[in-house]
Short mmCIF file of C-alpha atoms in Angstrom, two decimals:
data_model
loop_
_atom_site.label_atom_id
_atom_site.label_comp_id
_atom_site.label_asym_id
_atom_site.label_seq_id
_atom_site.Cartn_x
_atom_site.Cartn_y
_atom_site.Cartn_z
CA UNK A 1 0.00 0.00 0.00
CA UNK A 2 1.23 3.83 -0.51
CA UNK A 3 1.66 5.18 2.58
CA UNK A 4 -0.27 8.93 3.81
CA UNK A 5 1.68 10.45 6.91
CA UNK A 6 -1.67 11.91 7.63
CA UNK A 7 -4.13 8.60 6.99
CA UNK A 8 -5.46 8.52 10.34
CA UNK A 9 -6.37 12.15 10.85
CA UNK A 10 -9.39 11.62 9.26
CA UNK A 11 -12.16 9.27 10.90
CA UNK A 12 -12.00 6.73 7.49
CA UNK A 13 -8.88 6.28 5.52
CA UNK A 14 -9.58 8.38 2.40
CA UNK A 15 -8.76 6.40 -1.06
CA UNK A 16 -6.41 7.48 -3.67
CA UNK A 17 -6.34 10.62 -5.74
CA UNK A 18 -7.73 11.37 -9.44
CA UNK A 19 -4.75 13.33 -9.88
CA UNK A 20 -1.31 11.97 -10.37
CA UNK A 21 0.52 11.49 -7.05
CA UNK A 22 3.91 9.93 -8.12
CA UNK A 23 7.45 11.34 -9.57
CA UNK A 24 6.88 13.24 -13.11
CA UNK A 25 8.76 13.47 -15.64
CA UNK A 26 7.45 15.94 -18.44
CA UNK A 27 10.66 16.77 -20.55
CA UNK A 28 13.06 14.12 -22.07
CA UNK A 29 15.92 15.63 -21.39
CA UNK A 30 15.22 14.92 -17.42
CA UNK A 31 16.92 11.69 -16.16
CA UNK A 32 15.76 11.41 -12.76
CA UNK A 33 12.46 12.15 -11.26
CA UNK A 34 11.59 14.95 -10.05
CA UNK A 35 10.59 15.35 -6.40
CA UNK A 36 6.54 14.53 -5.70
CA UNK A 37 4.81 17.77 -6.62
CA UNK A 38 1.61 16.79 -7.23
CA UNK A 39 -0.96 16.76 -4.75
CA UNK A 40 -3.70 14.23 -3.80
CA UNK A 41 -7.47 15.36 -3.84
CA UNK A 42 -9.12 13.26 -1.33
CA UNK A 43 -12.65 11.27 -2.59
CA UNK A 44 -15.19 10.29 -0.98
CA UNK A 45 -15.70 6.52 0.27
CA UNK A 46 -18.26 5.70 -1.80
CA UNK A 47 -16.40 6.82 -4.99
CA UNK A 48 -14.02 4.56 -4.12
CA UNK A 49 -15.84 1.55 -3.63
CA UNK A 50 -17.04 2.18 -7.44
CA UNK A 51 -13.40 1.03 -8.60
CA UNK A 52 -13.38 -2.20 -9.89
CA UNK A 53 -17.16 -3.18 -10.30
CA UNK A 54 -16.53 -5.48 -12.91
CA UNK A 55 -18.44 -9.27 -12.18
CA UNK A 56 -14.49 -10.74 -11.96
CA UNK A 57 -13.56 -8.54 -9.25
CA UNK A 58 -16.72 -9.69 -6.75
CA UNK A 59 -14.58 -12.09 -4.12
CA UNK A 60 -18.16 -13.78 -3.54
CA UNK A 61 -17.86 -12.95 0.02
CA UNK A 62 -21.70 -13.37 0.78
CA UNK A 63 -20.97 -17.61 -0.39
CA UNK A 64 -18.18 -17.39 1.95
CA UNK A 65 -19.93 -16.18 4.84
CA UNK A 66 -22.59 -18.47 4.22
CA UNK A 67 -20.78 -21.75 3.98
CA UNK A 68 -20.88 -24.16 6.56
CA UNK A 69 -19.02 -26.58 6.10
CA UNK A 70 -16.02 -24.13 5.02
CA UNK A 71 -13.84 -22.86 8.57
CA UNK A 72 -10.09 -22.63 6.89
CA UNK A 73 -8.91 -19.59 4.79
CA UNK A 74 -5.21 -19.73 4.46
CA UNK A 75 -3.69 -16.41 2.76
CA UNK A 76 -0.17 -16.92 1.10
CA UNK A 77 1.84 -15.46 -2.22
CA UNK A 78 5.57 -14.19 -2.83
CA UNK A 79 6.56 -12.09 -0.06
CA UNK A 80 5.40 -7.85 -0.24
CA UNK A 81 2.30 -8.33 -1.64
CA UNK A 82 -0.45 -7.69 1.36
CA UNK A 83 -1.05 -10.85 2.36
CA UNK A 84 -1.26 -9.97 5.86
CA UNK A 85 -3.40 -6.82 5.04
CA UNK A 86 -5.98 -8.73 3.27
CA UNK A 87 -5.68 -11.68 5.77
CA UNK A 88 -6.35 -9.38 8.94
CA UNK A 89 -9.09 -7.27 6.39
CA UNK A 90 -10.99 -10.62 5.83
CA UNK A 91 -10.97 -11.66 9.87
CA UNK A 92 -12.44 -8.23 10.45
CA UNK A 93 -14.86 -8.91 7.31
CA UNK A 94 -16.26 -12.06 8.85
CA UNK A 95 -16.61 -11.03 12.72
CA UNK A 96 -18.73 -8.19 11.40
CA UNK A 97 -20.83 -10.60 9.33
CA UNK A 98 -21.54 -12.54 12.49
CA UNK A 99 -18.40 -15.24 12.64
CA UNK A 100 -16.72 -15.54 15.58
CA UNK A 101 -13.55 -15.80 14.18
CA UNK A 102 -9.14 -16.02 14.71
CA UNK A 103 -6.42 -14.65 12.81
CA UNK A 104 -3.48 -15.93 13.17
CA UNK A 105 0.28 -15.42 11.37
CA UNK A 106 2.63 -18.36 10.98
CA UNK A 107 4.59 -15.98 8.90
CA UNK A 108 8.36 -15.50 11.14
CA UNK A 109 8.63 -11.93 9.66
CA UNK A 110 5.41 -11.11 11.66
CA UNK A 111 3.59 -8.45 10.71
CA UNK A 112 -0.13 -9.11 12.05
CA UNK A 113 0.67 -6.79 15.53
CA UNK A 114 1.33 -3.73 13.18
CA UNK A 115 -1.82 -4.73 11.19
CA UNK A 116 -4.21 -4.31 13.93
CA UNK A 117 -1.56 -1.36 16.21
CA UNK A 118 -1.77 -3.62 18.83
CA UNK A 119 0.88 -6.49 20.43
CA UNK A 120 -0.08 -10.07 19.55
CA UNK A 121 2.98 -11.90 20.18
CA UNK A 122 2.21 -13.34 23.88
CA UNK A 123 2.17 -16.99 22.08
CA UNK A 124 -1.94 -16.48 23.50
CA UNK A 125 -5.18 -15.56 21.66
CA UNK A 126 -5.72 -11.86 22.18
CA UNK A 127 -9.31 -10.08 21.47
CA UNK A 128 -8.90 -7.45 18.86
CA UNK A 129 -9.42 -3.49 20.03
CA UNK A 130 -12.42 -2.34 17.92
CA UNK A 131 -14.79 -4.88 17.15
CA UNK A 132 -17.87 -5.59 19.09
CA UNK A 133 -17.65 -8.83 17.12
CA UNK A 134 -16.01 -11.82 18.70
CA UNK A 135 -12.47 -11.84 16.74
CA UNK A 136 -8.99 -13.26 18.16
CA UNK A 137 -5.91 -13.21 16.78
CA UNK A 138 -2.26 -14.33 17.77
CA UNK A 139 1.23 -14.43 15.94
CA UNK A 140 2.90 -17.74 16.64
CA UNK A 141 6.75 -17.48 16.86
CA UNK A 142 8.12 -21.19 14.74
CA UNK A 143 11.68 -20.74 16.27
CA UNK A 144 10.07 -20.42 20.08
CA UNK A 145 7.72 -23.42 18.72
CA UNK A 146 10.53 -25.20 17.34
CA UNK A 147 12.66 -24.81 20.50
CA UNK A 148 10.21 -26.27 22.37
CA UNK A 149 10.61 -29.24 20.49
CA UNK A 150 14.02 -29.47 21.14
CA UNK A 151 14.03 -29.41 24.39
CA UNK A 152 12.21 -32.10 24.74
CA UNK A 153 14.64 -34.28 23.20
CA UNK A 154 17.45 -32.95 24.34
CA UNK A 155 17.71 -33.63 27.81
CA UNK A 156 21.08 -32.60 30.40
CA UNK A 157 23.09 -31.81 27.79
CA UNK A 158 22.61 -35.16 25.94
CA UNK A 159 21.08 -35.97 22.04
CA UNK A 160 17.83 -36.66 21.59
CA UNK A 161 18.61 -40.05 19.99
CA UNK A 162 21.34 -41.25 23.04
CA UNK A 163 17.57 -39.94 25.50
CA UNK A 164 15.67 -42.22 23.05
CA UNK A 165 17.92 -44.65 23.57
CA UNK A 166 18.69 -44.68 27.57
CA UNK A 167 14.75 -44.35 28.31
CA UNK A 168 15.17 -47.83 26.88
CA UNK A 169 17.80 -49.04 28.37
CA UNK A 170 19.67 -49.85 25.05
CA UNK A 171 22.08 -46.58 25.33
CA UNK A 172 25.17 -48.82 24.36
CA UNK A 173 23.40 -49.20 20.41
CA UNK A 174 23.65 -45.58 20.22
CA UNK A 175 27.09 -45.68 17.81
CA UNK A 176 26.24 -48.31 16.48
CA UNK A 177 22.93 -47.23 15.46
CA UNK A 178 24.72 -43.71 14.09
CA UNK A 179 24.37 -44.36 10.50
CA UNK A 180 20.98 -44.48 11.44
CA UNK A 181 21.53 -40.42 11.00
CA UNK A 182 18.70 -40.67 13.76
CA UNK A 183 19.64 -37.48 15.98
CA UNK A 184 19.57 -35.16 13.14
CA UNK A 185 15.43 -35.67 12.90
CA UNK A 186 15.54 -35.06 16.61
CA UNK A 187 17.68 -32.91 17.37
CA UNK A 188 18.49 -30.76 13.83
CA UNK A 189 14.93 -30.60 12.78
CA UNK A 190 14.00 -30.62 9.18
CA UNK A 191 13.33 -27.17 6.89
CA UNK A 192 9.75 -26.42 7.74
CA UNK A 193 9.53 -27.66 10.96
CA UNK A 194 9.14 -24.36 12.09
CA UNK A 195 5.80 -23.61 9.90
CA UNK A 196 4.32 -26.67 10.83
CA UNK A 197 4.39 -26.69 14.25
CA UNK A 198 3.19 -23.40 14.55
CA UNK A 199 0.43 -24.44 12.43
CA UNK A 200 0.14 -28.07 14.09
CA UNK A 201 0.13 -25.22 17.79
CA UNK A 202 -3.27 -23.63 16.18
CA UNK A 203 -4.76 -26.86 15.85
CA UNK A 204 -4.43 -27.40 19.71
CA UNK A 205 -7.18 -24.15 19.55
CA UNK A 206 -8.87 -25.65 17.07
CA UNK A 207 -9.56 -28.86 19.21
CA UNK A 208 -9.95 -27.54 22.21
CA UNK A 209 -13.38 -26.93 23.28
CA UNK A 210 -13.51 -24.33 25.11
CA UNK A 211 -12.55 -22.72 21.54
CA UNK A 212 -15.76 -24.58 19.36
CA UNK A 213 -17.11 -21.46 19.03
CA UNK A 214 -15.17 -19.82 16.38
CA UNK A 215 -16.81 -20.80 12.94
CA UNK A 216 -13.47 -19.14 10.90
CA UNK A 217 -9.68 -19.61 11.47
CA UNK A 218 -8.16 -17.30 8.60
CA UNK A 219 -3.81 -18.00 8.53
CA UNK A 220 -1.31 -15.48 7.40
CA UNK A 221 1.09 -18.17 6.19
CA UNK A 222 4.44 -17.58 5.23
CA UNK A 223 5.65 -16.35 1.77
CA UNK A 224 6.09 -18.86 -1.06
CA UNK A 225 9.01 -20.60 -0.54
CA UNK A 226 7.92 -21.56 2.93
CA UNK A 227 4.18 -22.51 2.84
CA UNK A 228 6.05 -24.92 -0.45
CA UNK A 229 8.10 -26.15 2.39
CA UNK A 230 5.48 -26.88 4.86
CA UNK A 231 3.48 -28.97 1.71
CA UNK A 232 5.66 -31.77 1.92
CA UNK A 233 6.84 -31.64 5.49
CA UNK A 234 3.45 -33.32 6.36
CA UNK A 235 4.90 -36.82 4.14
CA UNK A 236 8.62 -36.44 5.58
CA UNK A 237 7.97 -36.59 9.13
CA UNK A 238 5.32 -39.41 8.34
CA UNK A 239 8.01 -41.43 6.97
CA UNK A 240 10.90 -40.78 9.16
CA UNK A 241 9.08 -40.20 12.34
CA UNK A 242 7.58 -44.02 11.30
CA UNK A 243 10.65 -45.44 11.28
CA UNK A 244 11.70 -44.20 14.66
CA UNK A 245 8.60 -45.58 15.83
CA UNK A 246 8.47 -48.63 14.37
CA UNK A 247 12.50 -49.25 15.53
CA UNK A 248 10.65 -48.41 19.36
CA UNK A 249 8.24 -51.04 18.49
CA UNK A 250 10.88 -53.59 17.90
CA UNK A 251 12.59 -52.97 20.87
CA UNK A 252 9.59 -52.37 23.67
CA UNK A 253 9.72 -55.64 24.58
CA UNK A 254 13.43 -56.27 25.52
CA UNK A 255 13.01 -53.03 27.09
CA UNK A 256 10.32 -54.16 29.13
CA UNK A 257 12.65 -56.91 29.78
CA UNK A 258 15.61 -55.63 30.93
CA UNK A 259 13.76 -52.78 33.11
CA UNK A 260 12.39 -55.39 34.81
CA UNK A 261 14.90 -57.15 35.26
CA UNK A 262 17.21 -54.69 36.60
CA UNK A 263 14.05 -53.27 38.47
CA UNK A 264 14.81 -50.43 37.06
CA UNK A 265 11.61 -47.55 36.82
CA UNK A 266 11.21 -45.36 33.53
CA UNK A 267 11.18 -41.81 35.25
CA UNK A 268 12.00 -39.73 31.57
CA UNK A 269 9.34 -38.56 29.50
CA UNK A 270 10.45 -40.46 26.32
CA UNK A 271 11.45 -38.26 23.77
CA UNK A 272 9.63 -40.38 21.08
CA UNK A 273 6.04 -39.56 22.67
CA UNK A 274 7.09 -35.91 21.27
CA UNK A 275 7.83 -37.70 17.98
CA UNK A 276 4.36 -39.77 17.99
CA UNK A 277 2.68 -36.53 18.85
CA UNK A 278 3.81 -34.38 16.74
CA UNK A 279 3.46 -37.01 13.83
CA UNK A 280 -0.07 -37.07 15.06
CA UNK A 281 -0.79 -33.49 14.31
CA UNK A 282 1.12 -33.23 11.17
CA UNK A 283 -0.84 -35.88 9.77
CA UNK A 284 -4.09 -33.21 11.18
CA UNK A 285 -2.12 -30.58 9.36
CA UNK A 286 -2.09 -32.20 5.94
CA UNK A 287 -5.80 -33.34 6.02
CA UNK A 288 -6.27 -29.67 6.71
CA UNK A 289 -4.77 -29.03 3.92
CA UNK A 290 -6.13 -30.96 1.45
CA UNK A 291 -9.88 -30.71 2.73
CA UNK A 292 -11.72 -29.24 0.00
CA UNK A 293 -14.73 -28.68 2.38
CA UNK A 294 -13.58 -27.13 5.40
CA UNK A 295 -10.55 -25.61 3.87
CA UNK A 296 -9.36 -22.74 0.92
CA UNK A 297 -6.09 -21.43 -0.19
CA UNK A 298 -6.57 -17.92 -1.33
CA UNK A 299 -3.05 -16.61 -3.06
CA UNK A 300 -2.28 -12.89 -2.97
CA UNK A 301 -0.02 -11.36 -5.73
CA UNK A 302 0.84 -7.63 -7.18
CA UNK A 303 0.29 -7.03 -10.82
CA UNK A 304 3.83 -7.38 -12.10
CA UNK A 305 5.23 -10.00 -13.94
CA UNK A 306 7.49 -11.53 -11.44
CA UNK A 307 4.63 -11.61 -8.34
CA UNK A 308 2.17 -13.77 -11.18
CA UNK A 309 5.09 -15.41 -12.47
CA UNK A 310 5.36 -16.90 -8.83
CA UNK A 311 1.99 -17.00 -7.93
CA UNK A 312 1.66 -19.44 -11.16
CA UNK A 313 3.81 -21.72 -9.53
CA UNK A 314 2.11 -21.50 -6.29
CA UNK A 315 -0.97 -22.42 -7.46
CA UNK A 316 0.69 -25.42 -9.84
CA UNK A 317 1.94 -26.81 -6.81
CA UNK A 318 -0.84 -26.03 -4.58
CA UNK A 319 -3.11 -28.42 -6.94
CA UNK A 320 -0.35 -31.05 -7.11
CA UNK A 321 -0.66 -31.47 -3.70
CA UNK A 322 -4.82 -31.57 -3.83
CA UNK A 323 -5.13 -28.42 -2.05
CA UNK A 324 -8.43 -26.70 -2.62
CA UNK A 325 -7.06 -22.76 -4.23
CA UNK A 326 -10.12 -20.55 -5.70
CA UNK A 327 -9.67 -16.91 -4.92
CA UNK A 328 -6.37 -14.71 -6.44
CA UNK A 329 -6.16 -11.70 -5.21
CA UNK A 330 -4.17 -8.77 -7.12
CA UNK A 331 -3.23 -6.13 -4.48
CA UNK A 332 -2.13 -2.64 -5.51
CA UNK A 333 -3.78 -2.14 -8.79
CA UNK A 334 -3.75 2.20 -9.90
CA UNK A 335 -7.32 2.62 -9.75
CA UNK A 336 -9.16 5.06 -12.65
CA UNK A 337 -7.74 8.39 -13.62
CA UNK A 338 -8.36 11.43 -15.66
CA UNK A 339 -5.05 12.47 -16.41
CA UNK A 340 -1.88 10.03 -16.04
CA UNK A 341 2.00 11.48 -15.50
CA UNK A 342 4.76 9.32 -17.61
CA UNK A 343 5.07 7.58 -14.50
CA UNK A 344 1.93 6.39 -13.60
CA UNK A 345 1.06 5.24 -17.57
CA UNK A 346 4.46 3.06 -17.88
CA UNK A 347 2.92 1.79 -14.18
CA UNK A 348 -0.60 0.88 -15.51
CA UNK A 349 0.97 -0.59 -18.84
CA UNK A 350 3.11 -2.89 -16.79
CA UNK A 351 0.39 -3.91 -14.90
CA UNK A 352 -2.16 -4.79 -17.53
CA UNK A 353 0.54 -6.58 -19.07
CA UNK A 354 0.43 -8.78 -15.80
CA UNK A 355 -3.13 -8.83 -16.13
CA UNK A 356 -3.10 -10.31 -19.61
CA UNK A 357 -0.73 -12.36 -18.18
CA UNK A 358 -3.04 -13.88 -15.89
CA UNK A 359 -5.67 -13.91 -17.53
CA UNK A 360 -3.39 -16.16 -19.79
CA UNK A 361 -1.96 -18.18 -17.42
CA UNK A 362 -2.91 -21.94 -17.74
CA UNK A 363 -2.91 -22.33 -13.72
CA UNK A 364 -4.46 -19.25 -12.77
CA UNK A 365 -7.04 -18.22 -15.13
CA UNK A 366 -9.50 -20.48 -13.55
CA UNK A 367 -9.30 -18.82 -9.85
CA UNK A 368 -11.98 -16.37 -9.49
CA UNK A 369 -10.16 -13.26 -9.52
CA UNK A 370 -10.10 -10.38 -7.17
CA UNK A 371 -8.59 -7.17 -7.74
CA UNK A 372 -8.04 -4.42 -4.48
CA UNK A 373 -7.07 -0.78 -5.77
CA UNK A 374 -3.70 0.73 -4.66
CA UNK A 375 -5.16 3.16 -1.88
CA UNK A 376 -2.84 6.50 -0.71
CA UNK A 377 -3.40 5.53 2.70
CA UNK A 378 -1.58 2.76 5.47
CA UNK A 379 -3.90 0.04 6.27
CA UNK A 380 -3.25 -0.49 9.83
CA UNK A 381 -6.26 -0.25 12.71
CA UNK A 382 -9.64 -1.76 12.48
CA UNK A 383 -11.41 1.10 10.79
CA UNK A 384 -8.55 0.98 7.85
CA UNK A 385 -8.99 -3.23 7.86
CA UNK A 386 -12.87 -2.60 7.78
CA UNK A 387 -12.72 0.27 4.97
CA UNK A 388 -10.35 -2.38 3.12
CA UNK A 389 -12.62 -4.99 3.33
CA UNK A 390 -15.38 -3.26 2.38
CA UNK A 391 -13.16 -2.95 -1.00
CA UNK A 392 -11.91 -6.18 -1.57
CA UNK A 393 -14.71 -8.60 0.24
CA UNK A 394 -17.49 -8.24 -1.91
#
């Protein structure tokens, strides 16, 4: 979004300008733009909600609000693009429309706090300032997640495998089990580990009941490269975690054994029951996933040619692995004007070429597709989040 020093002066966030507001350049002979000179005229609201009232630019938020069966809206796209903006815009959106709801950002470059000008990193659902609507929202830190699960397997200074091990009473097969590469799972966790706990963390709201009353969970994921990540992790741990588990299985009994025999008492919280659960809940994370019921992808991109070029292979990927994607949103798009500076019509060229690009695209022209006007003003505070999903959540 442009930013406006002044965008909270007013009572609403005022939308952008018919006149030019960016660097002109009106002679040839000029090789760097000149400073900003032009000035904004500020419209009125509901001018701006007239932008982009083409049938392809309706998100279909009244099916969204009405579905049922539907709880999951994860937001995700190449990093930059607003995904948190239209993330925290579509929480607000549904806690107005009568859904008790949570935000939540799995995203390590958080960003959700500044979103709403409040603090959400306590690791605890907070209520949002603002709303008379039931709406929640909390920014997971992975690393503190991911340290957690650490700790757990590494115990006094030891390795998780050599705990694994000792709990058993077999720590004398830990070198020769070494090519086993067993304590890097444990104690080295994989790429992506991060994402899906914290993910695999919201779940434990999900379940709990004292939570069944939020009908929405709407995620903030992580740009591209990660939420990629975090699509396979689910199969990984399933298949190593499973062989940990079945090499426990194999040795329970001469465990049993030889504790008894030694009378000895098993006082350690076995390292593996981390293993088991958190294999448990990634297996929860990937059904989430892939549930074309309860659960969307919605992919956020800007109209340039890398950003679709990206969000192309998103969505590719995205289908390979059966999850349900529908919505793409293109953030930042100049809205109408009379009178365009060189700047702003090389601007709207470029983007209309991304346009056509999409439009184009054999993965993405079959997402409905949503486009949210560049607005001259910082989206940040519930009135800005409501005023921005009055624009983009139709």
């Amino acid at each position: 979004m442009l930013l406006s020093p002044t965008s909270h002066l007013a009572g609403r966030p005022s939308a952008v300008a018919s006149t030019c507001r960016f660097p002109c350049t009106t002679s040839p002979s000029v090789s760097l733009p000149q400073p900003f000179l032009c000035f904004r005229r500020s419209l009125r609201v509901s001018s701006v909600r007239a932008i982009a009232t083409t049938a392809e630019d309706v998100a279909g938020f009244d099916e969204m609000a009405a579905d049922t069966k539907r709880k999951y809206y994860m937001l995700g796209g190449k990093g930059g693009v607003g995904k948190t903006s239209c993330a925290a815009s579509l929480a607000v959106k549904f806690a107005n429309n009568g859904h008790p709801t949570i935000v939540v950002s799995t995203d390590p470059a958080h960003s959700l706090s500044d979103s709403f000008a409040q603090d959400l990193g306590g690791g605890t659902l907070v209520p949002v300032d603002g709303l008379d609507a039931p709406l929640f929202a909390l920014e997971i830190n992975p690393e503190k997640a991911r340290e957690e699960f650490r700790t757990v397997s590494q115990k006094n200074g030891g390795t998780g495998v050599k705990d694994f091990m000792d709990s058993m009473g077999l720590g004398m097969l830990v070198e020769q089990l070494g090519e086993l590469k067993l304590g890097e799972l444990l104690d080295t966790p994989p790429p992506g580990l991060d994402e899906a706990i914290a993910i695999s963390k919201v779940m434990q709201f999900v379940e709990a009941q004292e939570y069944d009353m939020f009908s929405r969970i709407v995620f903030d994921t992580a740009p591209t490269g990660h939420t990629l990540r975090l699509l396979s992790l689910p199969d990984f741990l399933d298949a190593s975690i499973g062989k940990i588990l079945k090499l426990k299985q194999k040795l329970s009994s001469a465990t049993s054994a030889i504790k008894s025999v030694l009378g000895q008492e098993d006082t350690k919280k076995d390292a593996s029951d981390k293993l088991e659960q958190l294999r448990e809940r990634m297996v929860k994370v990937r059904e989430l996933f892939r549930d074309t019921e309860s659960t969307e992808f919605v992919i956020v991109t800007i109209p340039t040619v890398m950003a679709v070029s990206e969000s192309s292979r998103l969505c590719s990927s995205l289908k390979k692995e059966n999850v349900p994607v529908k919505r793409l949103i293109v953030n930042q798009i100049l809205p109408p004007s009379s009178t365009d500076c060189k700047f702003c019509a090389m601007k709207r060229k470029d983007q209309m070429r991304a346009l056509e690009m999409i439009h184009n695209d054999p993965e993405l022209m079959s997402l409905k597709l949503i486009k949210a006007p560049l607005v001259d003003v910082e989206i940040r505070g519930v009135p800005a989040l409501r005023f921005m999903g009055d624009m983009v959540w139709k």
